[in-house]
DNA sequence: TTTAGGG
DNA sequence: CCCTAAA
């Protein structure tokens, strides 16, 4: 038989799926309206439940958490999910919004919703097995979209579904305009709750997805984070991660093989007989190394070991998967996985709000703003509870609002026999996607192209609270290193970083020619940030590099349709950072630092004068110095752009001349001349700054 | 990861 | 600013 290789790129970002939402925690909460209305069931109590849960979890966790996440405080709440329950299927309720619509392309997205189930009013909690239940899976729903464009690209999109709290059902959502498929999934989704350190947080943290009623883009996630928050602790991302585990399971069942490859081309293989799916995380060549790194297989390795389970498949429907997964998951895997994933999953939830804006915030969120979401990072120990009221440097408000419309996903490669049915293909893709997620994705925060790893820094410290930086804020999905469950327990591994960076451009798609990347494109990086910074949106999605999100969406069709597109278009994705002219103050600081340190020691210059300016890399400083020198050398009339005080230019030239004569920097050594003494160790202190030159 | 330069 | 070769 031949195998077709489908390569997909998954762009999370692309249209279709914006964000899958996965509400983790309190589902009920998520739904705005429903909750109360549905009072009837347990839903009503969602918060309460959550709170109680959280409390339990906390208690339990504390011990565990200590072990597991000591460092970070990740401990998240667990989620317990009771068994899975949902089972209703409502197929056709369109919940969410669209994936993008492209005019031409219709996408159909399918978003399942997850509903929390309560078992009894009190639901989960009770049922949760103390141990295992730690977390409940959440899940994500996957969506498929078929865009042409994407199809072309053979991307897979995944979408998260949002769920309604009350309902147990999934619904498929279709996008408007998209002629294609709409599928509804019946699947059941499990949810897990994450335990959070604090119950409150739980509450806060829940995410809401958009609902049909939701406003505009259901898919969009808006996150609000207190600027002060330490990245690690406070914000929680509701990821689909949880679902991940499930996915993994799924995979096995089919015998699909997933391979994750990193740039190096190492693969992981999950294996199994039937179809093989390989998921590659290759990055688009955007060239974004960063991204690549992220994607690299190392990260992705995931635990391939899943169990097999049966699933039905003929349907071709996703449903089976979902259901199966869950079931399986619940039954068996859970425990195991829980342990494994727990950390991750649990980790953080912050409240995420779906774009609709709305969930009833009041109940949940502490934050003043209503629709805000918070995220927590799992990593930090910091309690979410504390939201920062503090003002951020840059931002006016203490909260940073982010909106993530879509995430990008790396490419997936799938191999299936020609004889495979479309349904199996779909499943395969689904599995591949889920497996990826399942493995444990964690959210990485990229600011100005740099992965922000320090989870303990506050957003304001990191610069994320600044609007300007928001543009360059992106979220990426990173493989959970932890995949190896045991290891990571405590550590940071899990801790995802949430940083958001907004990518500058949503470029990526355009190249595709396909209209699709609609959402992304729209959002172009800059556009959005207004007061609120929207972080990822389109950009992220678009940018492969920046924004990734966990939620998987799939385009099945696309897959089928486009078996092999391999065109990696690098250019597409790459985007340029937003331009950020140096202010006079920055120039002054730079000049001062160079006067002391001399050129050639850009790292030290950065540390000395721009340590807190995350967006200024040492390369930027070096480049700026280069331009300053040039500017100083040319006639004032020839200078363009924001004028730099002549005084500074004079200092630039003086320093340049000085260092040209003196050995410019010797890294290890201080220079004999003027400067040295101060310089060497002065680094950060250097503040005293001695204007050496002059 | 930094530097150093060209683009 | 980006991208890279070198270190």
XYZ file of C-alpha atoms (C1' of nucleotides) in Angstrom:
708
model
C 0.000 0.000 0.000
C 1.055 3.368 -0.397
C 1.186 5.649 2.256
C 0.203 9.022 1.871
C 1.903 11.376 3.804
C 0.042 14.196 4.836
C 1.831 16.855 6.155
C 0.035 19.237 7.958
C 0.878 22.186 9.450
C -1.121 22.867 12.135
C -1.607 26.269 12.651
C -3.330 26.862 15.544
C -3.762 30.154 14.573
C -5.463 29.788 11.590
C -8.762 30.595 11.168
C -10.481 28.022 12.234
C -9.765 27.579 15.375
C -9.031 30.070 17.355
C -8.764 29.103 20.537
C -10.026 26.192 21.837
C -11.003 26.894 24.990
C -10.757 24.666 27.499
C -12.210 25.688 30.380
C -10.838 23.982 33.002
C -12.007 24.687 36.083
C -15.343 25.473 36.706
C -17.142 24.837 33.813
C -20.180 25.944 35.155
C -18.753 29.134 35.775
C -17.879 29.545 32.315
C -21.141 29.753 31.117
C -22.522 32.792 32.014
C -26.005 32.581 31.642
C -26.467 29.058 31.860
C -25.136 28.594 35.109
C -27.570 30.286 36.984
C -30.320 29.328 34.906
C -29.513 25.879 34.961
C -29.485 26.120 38.448
C -31.383 23.165 38.501
C -28.610 20.913 38.314
C -25.544 21.140 39.896
C -24.439 23.727 37.729
C -25.632 26.280 39.824
C -23.301 25.467 42.345
C -20.434 25.430 40.167
C -18.528 27.915 41.964
C -19.304 26.490 45.184
C -18.358 23.215 43.995
C -15.237 24.495 42.673
C -14.458 26.138 45.803
C -15.052 23.101 47.768
C -13.094 21.168 45.361
C -10.367 23.507 45.462
C -10.276 23.263 49.104
C -10.059 19.614 49.021
C -7.561 19.622 46.435
C -5.567 22.088 48.182
C -5.435 20.048 51.158
C -4.487 17.055 49.328
C -2.232 18.756 47.117
C -0.399 20.552 49.513
C 1.447 17.633 50.373
C 1.719 16.467 46.963
C 2.329 19.729 45.584
C 5.130 20.189 47.741
C 6.670 17.325 46.263
C 5.633 17.906 42.868
C 5.945 21.406 42.287
C 7.862 22.580 44.938
C 9.471 25.281 43.311
C 6.762 26.720 41.644
C 3.801 26.414 43.376
C 2.397 25.073 40.499
C 0.366 22.944 42.147
C -2.541 23.418 40.589
C -5.571 22.262 41.472
C -6.548 19.191 40.244
C -9.179 18.503 38.394
C -11.150 15.801 39.031
C -13.349 14.660 36.865
C -15.512 12.360 37.725
C -16.256 10.186 35.273
C -16.983 11.394 32.284
C -20.186 11.938 31.705
C -21.484 13.656 29.167
C -22.943 12.019 26.829
C -25.447 13.832 25.341
C -24.781 14.856 22.165
C -26.216 17.681 20.827
C -24.942 17.834 17.709
C -25.750 20.748 16.281
C -25.629 23.497 18.391
C -23.426 25.889 17.138
C -21.673 27.200 19.920
C -18.926 28.949 18.993
C -18.214 31.241 16.669
C -16.531 30.945 13.786
C -13.422 30.227 12.796
C -12.746 32.782 10.562
C -14.851 33.020 7.860
C -13.313 33.547 4.877
C -15.367 34.455 2.349
C -14.311 32.040 0.045
C -13.430 29.433 2.281
C -15.818 28.192 4.453
C -14.577 26.609 7.265
C -16.447 24.511 9.234
C -15.299 24.216 12.504
C -16.393 21.870 14.790
C -16.192 22.565 18.180
C -17.384 20.394 20.726
C -18.271 21.750 23.854
C -17.586 20.258 26.931
C -19.937 20.377 29.546
C -19.203 19.756 32.945
C -21.125 17.303 34.352
C -22.043 17.223 37.574
C -22.963 14.319 38.833
C -24.998 15.240 41.468
C -25.268 18.532 42.457
C -22.164 18.188 43.993
C -20.665 16.459 41.527
C -17.283 15.947 40.814
C -15.895 16.477 43.929
C -17.537 13.812 45.564
C -16.975 11.382 43.024
C -13.582 12.165 42.446
C -11.409 9.633 43.656
C -9.206 11.188 45.969
C -6.205 10.118 44.394
C -6.630 9.999 40.941
C -9.070 12.398 40.382
C -6.767 14.954 40.833
C -7.463 16.302 37.853
C -10.023 16.204 35.549
C -9.285 16.279 32.132
C -10.334 18.890 30.309
C -10.354 18.702 27.107
C -10.388 20.256 24.501
C -12.413 19.881 21.759
C -11.014 19.701 18.556
C -12.300 21.401 15.760
C -11.854 20.873 12.319
C -11.966 23.440 9.943
C -11.668 23.129 6.506
C -10.401 26.000 4.881
C -9.272 25.847 1.612
C -6.336 27.628 2.307
C -5.595 25.623 5.046
C -6.415 22.662 3.301
C -3.973 23.591 0.914
C -1.611 23.977 3.460
C -2.918 20.987 4.939
C -3.100 22.406 8.169
C -4.857 21.047 10.891
C -6.624 23.167 13.136
C -7.783 22.374 16.334
C -10.078 24.265 18.214
C -10.924 24.210 21.633
C -14.293 24.047 22.507
C -15.719 25.813 25.041
C -18.099 24.258 26.971
C -20.930 25.266 28.722
C -20.881 24.617 32.166
C -24.085 23.220 32.633
C -24.506 21.313 29.670
C -22.959 18.151 29.254
C -23.200 18.151 25.705
C -20.927 18.906 23.136
C -21.902 20.724 20.389
C -20.373 21.114 17.262
C -20.025 24.440 16.155
C -19.972 25.363 12.772
C -18.729 28.293 11.401
C -20.720 30.422 9.595
C -20.261 30.611 6.169
C -18.401 27.674 5.975
C -20.123 25.341 3.937
C -18.183 22.560 4.917
C -18.663 20.469 7.590
C -20.060 21.059 10.604
C -19.821 18.379 12.834
C -20.947 18.167 16.098
C -19.336 16.064 18.387
C -21.034 14.322 20.798
C -18.158 13.469 22.510
C -17.924 13.668 25.932
C -15.438 15.615 27.324
C -13.940 15.282 30.458
C -12.947 18.008 32.359
C -10.758 18.194 34.990
C -10.450 20.628 37.426
C -7.305 21.718 38.314
C -6.714 22.144 41.734
C -5.349 25.229 42.477
C -3.589 26.233 45.262
C -6.321 28.252 46.238
C -9.844 27.715 45.835
C -10.362 31.191 45.031
C -8.157 31.013 42.290
C -10.023 28.247 40.999
C -12.910 30.246 40.887
C -11.210 33.016 39.391
C -9.449 31.025 37.101
C -12.043 29.462 35.312
C -12.244 30.162 31.855
C -15.130 30.916 29.965
C -15.487 30.167 26.527
C -17.555 31.940 24.263
C -20.759 30.664 23.863
C -22.996 31.064 21.191
C -24.383 33.864 22.917
C -21.065 35.070 23.518
C -20.105 37.916 21.772
C -18.228 38.090 18.799
C -15.665 35.625 18.624
C -16.333 32.888 20.713
C -13.076 31.571 20.062
C -11.118 34.316 21.331
C -9.752 34.106 24.632
C -9.133 37.064 26.556
C -6.882 36.895 29.366
C -6.441 39.388 31.885
C -3.591 39.238 34.043
C -2.537 41.410 36.749
C 0.549 42.978 35.745
C 2.119 42.380 38.938
C 1.552 38.872 38.999
C 4.390 36.737 38.804
C 4.227 35.076 35.752
C 4.437 31.847 37.240
C 1.965 32.049 39.736
C -0.752 34.101 38.808
C -1.775 33.519 35.534
C -3.096 30.354 34.649
C -3.701 29.349 31.336
C -6.397 27.229 30.681
C -5.036 25.006 28.324
C -6.168 22.132 26.735
C -3.329 20.498 28.021
C -5.235 18.415 30.134
C -6.807 16.966 27.374
C -3.611 15.957 26.215
C -3.394 12.935 28.064
C -6.388 11.798 26.549
C -5.125 12.327 23.309
C -2.281 10.288 23.890
C -4.408 7.549 24.707
C -6.251 7.853 21.779
C -3.438 7.623 19.717
C -2.476 4.405 20.780
C -5.568 2.988 20.240
C -5.431 3.440 16.734
C -2.065 2.436 16.586
C -1.161 5.605 15.150
C 2.245 6.555 15.337
C 3.060 9.936 16.136
C 6.297 11.237 15.655
C 7.452 14.340 16.896
C 10.336 15.628 15.279
C 12.340 18.371 16.177
C 14.449 20.156 13.972
C 17.012 17.712 14.342
C 14.762 15.246 13.156
C 14.567 13.101 15.998
C 11.430 11.392 16.260
C 9.457 10.001 18.824
C 7.358 7.336 18.046
C 4.393 6.418 19.739
C 3.545 3.683 17.739
C 1.157 1.302 16.913
C -0.078 -0.475 14.199
C -2.586 1.001 12.236
C -2.120 4.250 10.955
C 0.723 6.138 11.686
C 0.567 9.578 12.361
C 3.527 11.493 12.715
C 3.371 14.718 14.151
C 6.132 16.878 13.484
C 6.557 19.885 15.166
C 8.554 21.368 12.609
C 8.301 24.881 12.527
C 7.607 26.618 9.630
C 10.590 27.848 8.390
C 9.627 31.083 9.170
C 12.909 31.179 10.144
C 12.009 31.817 13.458
C 14.501 30.050 15.287
C 12.802 30.725 18.344
C 9.928 28.993 17.354
C 11.788 26.179 16.166
C 13.357 25.759 19.332
C 10.146 25.664 20.935
C 8.856 23.214 18.680
C 11.728 21.114 18.739
C 11.103 17.692 19.469
C 12.769 17.677 22.647
C 10.104 19.568 23.977
C 7.601 17.660 22.387
C 8.534 14.370 23.285
C 5.717 13.220 24.779
C 4.815 10.331 26.367
C 3.905 8.220 23.801
C 2.689 5.614 25.851
C -0.816 5.589 25.747
C -3.107 2.939 26.045
C -5.016 1.510 23.450
C -8.514 1.626 23.602
C -11.160 0.821 21.361
C -12.961 3.235 19.666
C -15.428 3.231 17.213
C -14.414 4.570 14.336
C -16.480 4.232 11.507
C -18.152 7.297 12.096
C -15.314 9.036 11.212
C -16.670 11.233 13.555
C -14.718 12.738 16.097
C -17.104 11.784 18.572
C -15.851 8.472 19.038
C -12.630 9.760 19.862
C -13.710 12.019 22.330
C -15.772 9.601 24.000
C -13.357 6.965 23.936
C -10.726 8.957 25.142
C -12.495 10.130 27.891
C -13.832 7.039 28.928
C -10.713 5.392 28.765
C -9.092 8.080 30.277
C -11.272 8.217 33.064
C -11.288 4.777 33.825
C -7.875 3.748 33.648
C -5.646 6.211 32.587
C -6.696 8.792 34.707
C -4.844 7.860 37.560
C -1.784 7.331 35.793
C -2.021 10.197 33.722
C -3.059 12.252 36.399
C 0.034 11.760 38.050
C 1.858 12.467 35.001
C 0.074 15.275 33.717
C -1.198 16.522 36.785
C 1.339 18.917 37.225
C 0.981 20.415 34.046
C -2.513 20.368 33.736
C -3.253 21.293 37.001
C -1.095 23.912 36.962
C -2.618 26.846 36.267
C -5.674 28.066 35.445
C -6.426 31.407 35.468
C -9.511 32.603 34.591
C -9.803 32.941 31.084
C -12.524 34.659 29.637
C -13.707 34.137 26.387
C -14.006 36.919 24.257
C -17.498 37.170 24.617
C -16.618 38.834 27.531
C -18.482 37.519 29.393
C -18.749 35.469 31.966
C -20.164 36.637 34.897
C -17.275 37.924 36.258
C -18.453 38.910 39.392
C -18.734 35.679 40.759
C -15.598 34.557 39.606
C -13.156 37.047 39.106
C -11.697 39.162 41.592
C -10.389 41.457 39.235
C -12.145 44.561 38.971
C -12.761 44.264 35.503
C -15.346 42.187 34.517
C -14.489 40.183 31.759
C -11.102 39.773 32.801
C -9.427 36.660 33.012
C -6.620 35.781 34.915
C -4.215 33.329 34.328
C -2.025 31.764 36.582
C 1.023 30.296 35.784
C 1.391 27.150 37.108
C 4.749 27.477 38.039
C 4.755 29.975 40.555
C 3.988 29.450 43.890
C 2.591 32.722 43.964
C -0.831 32.632 44.786
C -3.101 33.770 42.307
C -5.195 35.224 44.790
C -3.124 38.050 44.868
C -3.799 39.914 41.973
C -1.785 42.754 41.602
C -3.265 45.857 42.296
C -0.057 47.373 41.924
C 0.443 49.444 39.112
C 2.528 48.308 36.431
C 5.081 50.442 35.107
C 3.851 50.717 31.770
C 0.380 49.869 31.948
C -2.119 52.022 33.352
C -4.101 49.434 34.782
C -2.808 46.892 36.885
C -4.257 44.331 34.704
C -3.031 43.271 31.450
C -5.654 42.152 29.136
C -4.855 39.753 26.532
C -6.870 38.299 23.848
C -5.787 35.226 22.146
C -7.603 34.466 19.069
C -5.774 31.647 17.752
C -2.747 29.624 18.221
C -0.452 28.189 15.894
C 0.561 24.740 15.723
C 3.498 23.210 14.205
C 3.355 20.912 11.333
C 2.106 17.485 11.643
C 3.002 14.690 9.448
C 0.696 11.908 9.086
C 0.963 8.689 7.268
C -1.958 6.590 6.550
C -2.640 3.810 4.190
C -4.407 4.635 1.057
C -7.050 2.309 2.004
C -7.733 4.159 5.091
C -11.103 5.652 5.294
C -11.691 9.239 5.557
C -13.023 8.632 8.931
C -9.905 6.930 9.982
C -7.933 9.714 8.559
C -9.854 12.114 10.564
C -9.299 10.165 13.581
C -5.736 9.835 12.887
C -5.366 13.462 12.578
C -7.320 13.958 15.619
C -5.198 11.665 17.474
C -2.134 13.204 16.258
C -3.303 16.479 17.367
C -4.474 15.316 20.614
C -1.434 13.416 21.218
C 0.534 16.437 20.818
C -1.498 18.220 23.167
C -1.753 15.408 25.359
C 1.786 15.107 25.796
C 1.685 18.045 27.550
C 1.908 21.238 26.073
C 2.753 24.001 28.099
C 2.395 27.542 27.308
C 5.397 29.549 26.705
C 5.446 33.215 26.718
C 7.402 34.952 24.162
C 8.133 38.546 24.426
C 9.821 40.163 21.604
C 10.840 36.953 20.308
C 12.370 35.863 23.474
C 10.983 33.115 25.419
C 10.335 34.362 28.822
C 11.426 31.727 31.111
C 11.428 33.275 34.393
C 8.104 32.442 35.742
C 8.628 34.366 38.823
C 8.848 37.679 37.306
C 5.836 39.794 37.280
C 4.326 40.938 34.128
C 5.388 44.396 34.830
C 8.866 43.303 35.505
C 8.921 41.442 32.364
C 7.514 44.252 30.428
C 4.427 42.446 29.508
C 2.308 44.994 31.068
C 3.370 47.555 28.656
C 1.286 47.978 25.733
C 4.166 48.269 23.574
C 5.404 45.019 24.596
C 2.169 43.411 24.223
C 2.559 43.663 20.627
C 5.479 41.559 20.853
C 3.901 39.231 23.256
C 3.031 35.819 22.094
C 2.104 32.582 23.566
C 3.435 29.443 22.307
C 2.733 25.957 22.987
C 5.697 24.128 24.005
C 6.056 20.574 24.522
C 6.017 19.736 27.972
C 9.321 18.753 28.770
C 7.998 17.131 31.592
C 6.591 14.680 29.583
C 8.489 12.520 31.620
C 6.264 12.566 34.394
C 8.386 11.671 37.133
C 10.988 14.032 36.659
C 9.405 17.162 36.548
C 7.372 16.974 39.361
C 8.400 19.898 41.066
C 10.197 21.751 38.835
C 9.682 24.357 36.635
C 9.409 22.151 33.866
C 5.944 22.372 34.072
C 5.763 25.712 34.780
C 4.863 27.084 31.762
C 5.612 30.402 31.089
C 3.031 32.497 30.033
C 4.239 35.260 28.508
C 2.594 36.653 25.845
C 4.061 38.369 23.179
C 2.387 39.715 20.439
C 3.788 38.888 17.311
C 4.041 41.539 15.071
C 2.438 40.182 12.242
C 0.138 37.709 11.445
C 1.859 37.272 8.458
C 2.099 33.889 8.100
C -0.669 33.142 6.196
C -0.803 35.594 3.740
C 1.730 33.830 2.014
C -0.459 31.037 1.711
C -2.494 32.917 -0.502
C -5.214 31.412 1.050
C -7.471 33.639 2.549
C -7.608 31.799 5.461
C -5.689 32.944 8.042
C -8.314 35.217 8.446
C -8.456 35.793 11.886
C -4.945 36.064 12.147
C -4.437 38.240 9.450
C -6.821 40.557 10.674
C -5.374 40.971 13.813
C -2.202 42.029 12.666
C -0.056 42.576 15.368
C -0.251 46.066 15.863
C -3.642 46.678 15.389
C -5.013 45.423 18.333
C -3.350 46.755 21.095
C -5.227 49.390 22.366
C -5.408 49.958 25.773
C -5.861 46.522 26.299
C -3.309 44.661 24.849
C -4.418 41.966 22.914
C -1.957 39.589 22.864
C -2.061 36.973 20.716
C -4.734 36.948 18.463
C -4.107 36.698 15.102
C -0.689 37.472 15.397
C 0.074 34.808 17.457
C -1.663 32.534 15.470
C -0.145 33.762 12.588
C 3.154 33.864 13.792
C 4.110 30.620 14.264
C 6.653 31.681 16.426
C 4.798 33.509 18.813
C 1.617 32.386 19.404
C 0.869 28.942 19.844
C -1.789 27.665 21.625
C -2.671 24.487 22.761
C -5.843 24.047 21.386
C -5.863 21.871 18.594
C -8.039 22.261 15.818
C -8.113 20.118 12.956
C -9.080 20.357 9.535
C -9.835 17.111 8.554
C -10.769 18.002 5.244
C -7.782 19.793 4.725
C -5.918 16.814 5.515
C -7.636 14.709 3.172
C -7.595 17.171 0.556
C -4.182 18.104 0.704
C -2.092 15.289 1.078
C 1.088 16.656 0.692
C 1.779 20.091 0.713
C 4.983 20.557 1.686
C 5.779 23.862 0.951
C 7.143 25.183 3.869
C 6.924 28.707 3.471
C 9.121 30.214 5.787
C 8.782 33.612 4.893
C 5.292 33.456 5.592
C 5.499 33.257 9.146
C 8.321 35.293 10.006
C 7.549 38.505 11.289
C 9.420 41.418 12.225
C 9.373 42.826 15.591
C 7.578 45.957 15.990
C 9.762 48.878 15.680
C 10.506 50.593 18.849
C 12.505 53.647 18.506
C 14.887 54.402 21.241
C 13.858 57.216 23.408
C 16.278 59.883 24.369
C 16.395 58.416 27.805
C 17.301 55.060 26.408
C 19.938 56.578 24.251
C 21.321 58.328 27.209
C 21.406 55.146 29.175
C 23.043 53.383 26.329
C 25.638 56.044 25.905
C 26.347 56.020 29.524
C 26.749 52.304 29.623
C 29.004 52.258 26.639
C 31.052 55.014 28.055
C 31.700 52.831 30.935
C 31.916 49.507 29.352
C 32.924 50.246 25.908
C 31.435 48.815 22.830
C 31.755 45.178 22.357
C 30.366 44.281 25.644
C 26.807 44.451 24.708
C 25.679 41.894 27.043
C 27.053 43.859 29.888
C 25.617 46.996 28.494
C 22.300 45.347 28.406
C 22.621 44.243 31.923
C 23.790 47.532 33.108
C 21.382 49.772 31.444
C 18.633 47.741 29.962
C 18.184 44.866 32.155
C 14.624 45.596 32.625
C 13.911 46.410 29.101
C 13.023 43.104 27.812
C 12.504 44.315 24.415
C 15.980 45.618 24.019
C 18.340 42.888 23.280
C 22.006 43.269 23.288
C 21.881 43.069 19.596
C 19.482 45.932 19.576
C 21.792 47.926 21.710
C 24.675 47.154 19.533
C 22.732 48.158 16.506
C 21.599 51.304 18.134
C 25.086 52.207 19.042
C 26.077 51.602 15.517
C 23.454 53.932 14.290
C 24.268 56.509 16.894
C 27.814 56.551 15.845
C 26.786 56.912 12.302
C 24.352 59.606 13.167
C 26.962 61.477 15.055
C 29.259 61.336 12.141
C 26.928 62.740 9.640
C 25.736 66.229 9.311
C 22.731 67.139 11.284
C 20.890 67.869 8.128
C 21.346 64.398 7.022
C 19.955 62.926 10.073
C 16.548 61.612 10.044
C 14.141 60.394 12.491
C 13.770 61.465 15.976
C 16.509 63.832 16.726
C 19.026 62.798 19.216
C 20.376 65.544 21.366
C 23.642 66.675 20.058
C 25.046 66.367 23.466
C 24.434 62.700 23.410
C 25.828 62.348 19.974
C 28.895 64.089 21.099
C 29.246 61.672 23.892
C 28.715 58.864 21.486
C 31.482 60.071 19.284
C 33.715 60.706 22.195
C 33.153 57.273 23.577
C 33.559 55.770 20.180
C 36.813 57.555 19.692
C 37.972 56.693 23.086
C 37.309 53.077 22.731
C 38.773 53.029 19.332
C 41.983 53.985 20.799
C 41.865 51.989 23.818
C 41.423 48.504 23.385
C 37.918 48.280 23.145
C 36.565 45.956 25.243
C 38.242 43.218 26.599
C 35.879 41.186 27.920
C 37.520 39.640 30.588
C 39.564 42.430 31.571
C 38.989 45.850 32.392
C 40.538 48.264 30.330
C 43.417 49.997 31.454
C 42.268 53.234 30.624
C 39.867 55.270 32.192
C 37.142 53.141 32.540
C 38.186 50.065 33.743
C 38.136 50.232 37.189
C 34.650 51.010 37.453
C 33.605 48.842 34.881
C 34.514 45.552 35.637
C 32.356 44.471 38.185
C 30.193 47.279 38.239
C 27.824 45.695 36.080
C 24.612 46.368 37.346
C 25.771 48.566 39.938
C 27.531 50.457 37.657
C 24.946 52.773 38.198
C 27.207 55.072 39.700
C 28.112 55.411 36.312
C 30.979 57.265 35.759
C 31.012 59.116 32.726
C 34.266 58.177 31.741
C 34.802 59.706 28.664
C 34.069 63.047 27.885
C 24.959 32.690 23.845
C 27.520 36.589 22.415
C 29.878 39.293 19.135
C 30.412 41.482 15.012
C 28.860 42.748 10.683
C 26.336 42.836 6.619
C 21.722 43.372 4.803
C 15.630 45.185 12.802
C 16.959 40.830 10.867
C 20.117 37.164 9.920
C 24.372 34.824 10.406
C 28.908 33.424 10.833
C 32.143 32.902 14.410
C 33.674 32.489 18.538
